[in-house]
Amino acid sequence: MAATNPPGAPARSTAGFGGSTADQVLTIVLIVLGLGGCAVASFIGAFSIMASDGCFETCNYTLMNIGVAIMVFTPWVCWLAFGIWGIVRLARRKLAVLVVAAGGVLAIALYILGVFLLTVTIG
């Protein structure tokens, strides 16, 4: 006797990459690596405030503080938001590795923006 779906139930499909073991492993590895990356980025960002030691009256401290805050906090916000979104997609058996990778790319782009704001104000 063949197994059938009850009437009105969606057909179960195992086709596609979402929910595969490779997607699950890569997503979890990226989330764990992102945690380490956030810790390193925040550490470096917090100590980058020492760039203001060479400033006397020419530096814009407001932009410098905004740049340091971006460097310290945005990696964690991206990791948390995209990590949760990736876990939700894993639970729904959808492709999640691209979501977590996009979060990493966004975190790096925002970190570079913070570095840019910091270095522009020192000049």
CSV table of C-alpha atoms in Angstrom, one decimal:
chain,number,residue,atom,x,y,z
A,1,MET,CA,0.0,0.0,0.0
A,2,ALA,CA,1.5,3.4,-1.0
A,3,ALA,CA,1.6,6.3,1.4
A,4,THR,CA,-0.5,9.2,0.3
A,5,ASN,CA,-1.1,12.7,1.7
A,6,PRO,CA,-4.4,13.5,3.3
A,7,PRO,CA,-6.7,15.7,1.2
A,8,GLY,CA,-5.8,19.4,1.3
A,9,ALA,CA,-2.3,18.7,2.8
A,10,PRO,CA,0.6,20.1,0.8
A,11,ALA,CA,2.8,17.5,-1.0
A,12,ARG,CA,6.0,16.9,0.9
A,13,SER,CA,9.1,17.4,-1.2
A,14,THR,CA,12.7,16.7,-0.4
A,15,ALA,CA,13.9,18.3,-3.6
A,16,GLY,CA,16.0,21.5,-3.4
A,17,PHE,CA,19.0,22.6,-1.4
A,18,GLY,CA,17.1,24.1,1.5
A,19,GLY,CA,17.1,21.8,4.5
A,20,SER,CA,20.0,19.7,3.3
A,21,THR,CA,22.8,18.6,5.6
A,22,ALA,CA,25.3,20.8,3.7
A,23,ASP,CA,23.1,23.9,4.2
A,24,GLN,CA,22.7,23.1,7.9
A,25,VAL,CA,26.4,22.5,8.5
A,26,LEU,CA,27.5,25.6,6.5
A,27,THR,CA,24.9,27.8,8.3
A,28,ILE,CA,26.0,26.7,11.7
A,29,VAL,CA,29.7,27.1,10.9
A,30,LEU,CA,29.1,30.6,9.6
A,31,ILE,CA,27.1,31.5,12.7
A,32,VAL,CA,29.9,30.3,15.0
A,33,LEU,CA,32.6,32.0,12.9
A,34,GLY,CA,30.5,35.2,12.9
A,35,LEU,CA,30.6,35.1,16.7
A,36,GLY,CA,34.3,35.1,16.8
A,37,GLY,CA,34.5,37.7,14.1
A,38,CYS,CA,32.2,40.0,16.1
A,39,ALA,CA,34.3,39.6,19.2
A,40,VAL,CA,37.5,40.5,17.3
A,41,ALA,CA,35.9,43.4,15.4
A,42,SER,CA,34.5,44.9,18.6
A,43,PHE,CA,37.8,44.5,20.4
A,44,ILE,CA,39.7,46.3,17.6
A,45,GLY,CA,36.9,48.9,17.3
A,46,ALA,CA,37.0,49.7,21.0
A,47,PHE,CA,40.8,50.2,20.9
A,48,SER,CA,40.6,52.3,17.8
A,49,ILE,CA,39.4,55.2,20.0
A,50,MET,CA,43.1,55.7,20.7
A,51,ALA,CA,43.4,57.2,17.2
A,52,SER,CA,42.3,60.4,18.8
A,53,ASP,CA,45.6,60.6,20.8
A,54,GLY,CA,47.2,62.5,17.9
A,55,CYS,CA,44.3,65.0,17.7
A,56,PHE,CA,44.4,68.4,19.2
A,57,GLU,CA,41.9,70.8,17.9
A,58,THR,CA,41.5,69.6,14.3
A,59,CYS,CA,39.5,66.4,14.9
A,60,ASN,CA,35.8,66.0,14.8
A,61,TYR,CA,35.1,64.0,17.9
A,62,THR,CA,31.4,63.5,17.1
A,63,LEU,CA,32.1,61.7,13.8
A,64,MET,CA,35.0,59.8,15.4
A,65,ASN,CA,32.7,58.5,18.2
A,66,ILE,CA,30.0,57.6,15.6
A,67,GLY,CA,32.7,55.6,13.7
A,68,VAL,CA,33.8,53.8,16.8
A,69,ALA,CA,30.3,53.0,17.8
A,70,ILE,CA,29.6,51.6,14.3
A,71,MET,CA,32.7,49.5,14.6
A,72,VAL,CA,31.8,48.1,18.0
A,73,PHE,CA,28.1,47.5,17.8
A,74,THR,CA,27.0,46.8,14.2
A,75,PRO,CA,28.8,43.5,13.8
A,76,TRP,CA,26.8,42.2,16.8
A,77,VAL,CA,23.5,43.6,15.5
A,78,CYS,CA,24.1,42.0,12.1
A,79,TRP,CA,25.2,38.7,13.6
A,80,LEU,CA,22.1,38.6,15.9
A,81,ALA,CA,19.6,39.6,13.3
A,82,PHE,CA,20.9,37.5,10.4
A,83,GLY,CA,21.7,34.6,12.7
A,84,ILE,CA,18.2,34.4,14.0
A,85,TRP,CA,16.8,34.8,10.5
A,86,GLY,CA,19.1,31.9,9.4
A,87,ILE,CA,18.0,29.7,12.2
A,88,VAL,CA,14.4,30.3,11.4
A,89,ARG,CA,15.0,29.5,7.8
A,90,LEU,CA,16.7,26.3,8.9
A,91,ALA,CA,13.7,25.3,11.0
A,92,ARG,CA,11.4,25.9,8.0
A,93,ARG,CA,13.8,23.8,5.8
A,94,LYS,CA,14.6,26.7,3.5
A,95,LEU,CA,18.0,27.7,2.2
A,96,ALA,CA,19.7,29.6,5.1
A,97,VAL,CA,23.4,29.8,4.3
A,98,LEU,CA,23.0,32.7,1.9
A,99,VAL,CA,21.1,34.7,4.6
A,100,VAL,CA,23.9,34.3,7.1
A,101,ALA,CA,26.6,35.0,4.4
A,102,ALA,CA,24.7,38.2,3.5
A,103,GLY,CA,24.7,39.2,7.2
A,104,GLY,CA,28.5,38.8,7.2
A,105,VAL,CA,28.9,40.9,4.1
A,106,LEU,CA,26.7,43.6,5.6
A,107,ALA,CA,28.6,43.6,8.9
A,108,ILE,CA,31.9,43.9,7.0
A,109,ALA,CA,30.6,46.8,4.9
A,110,LEU,CA,29.3,48.6,8.0
A,111,TYR,CA,32.6,48.0,9.8
A,112,ILE,CA,34.5,49.6,6.8
A,113,LEU,CA,32.1,52.5,7.0
A,114,GLY,CA,33.0,52.9,10.7
A,115,VAL,CA,36.7,52.8,9.8
A,116,PHE,CA,36.2,55.4,7.1
A,117,LEU,CA,34.4,57.7,9.5
A,118,LEU,CA,37.2,57.3,12.0
A,119,THR,CA,40.1,57.9,9.6
A,120,VAL,CA,38.4,60.9,7.9
A,121,THR,CA,38.1,62.8,11.1
A,122,ILE,CA,41.7,62.3,12.2
A,123,GLY,CA,43.2,64.1,9.1
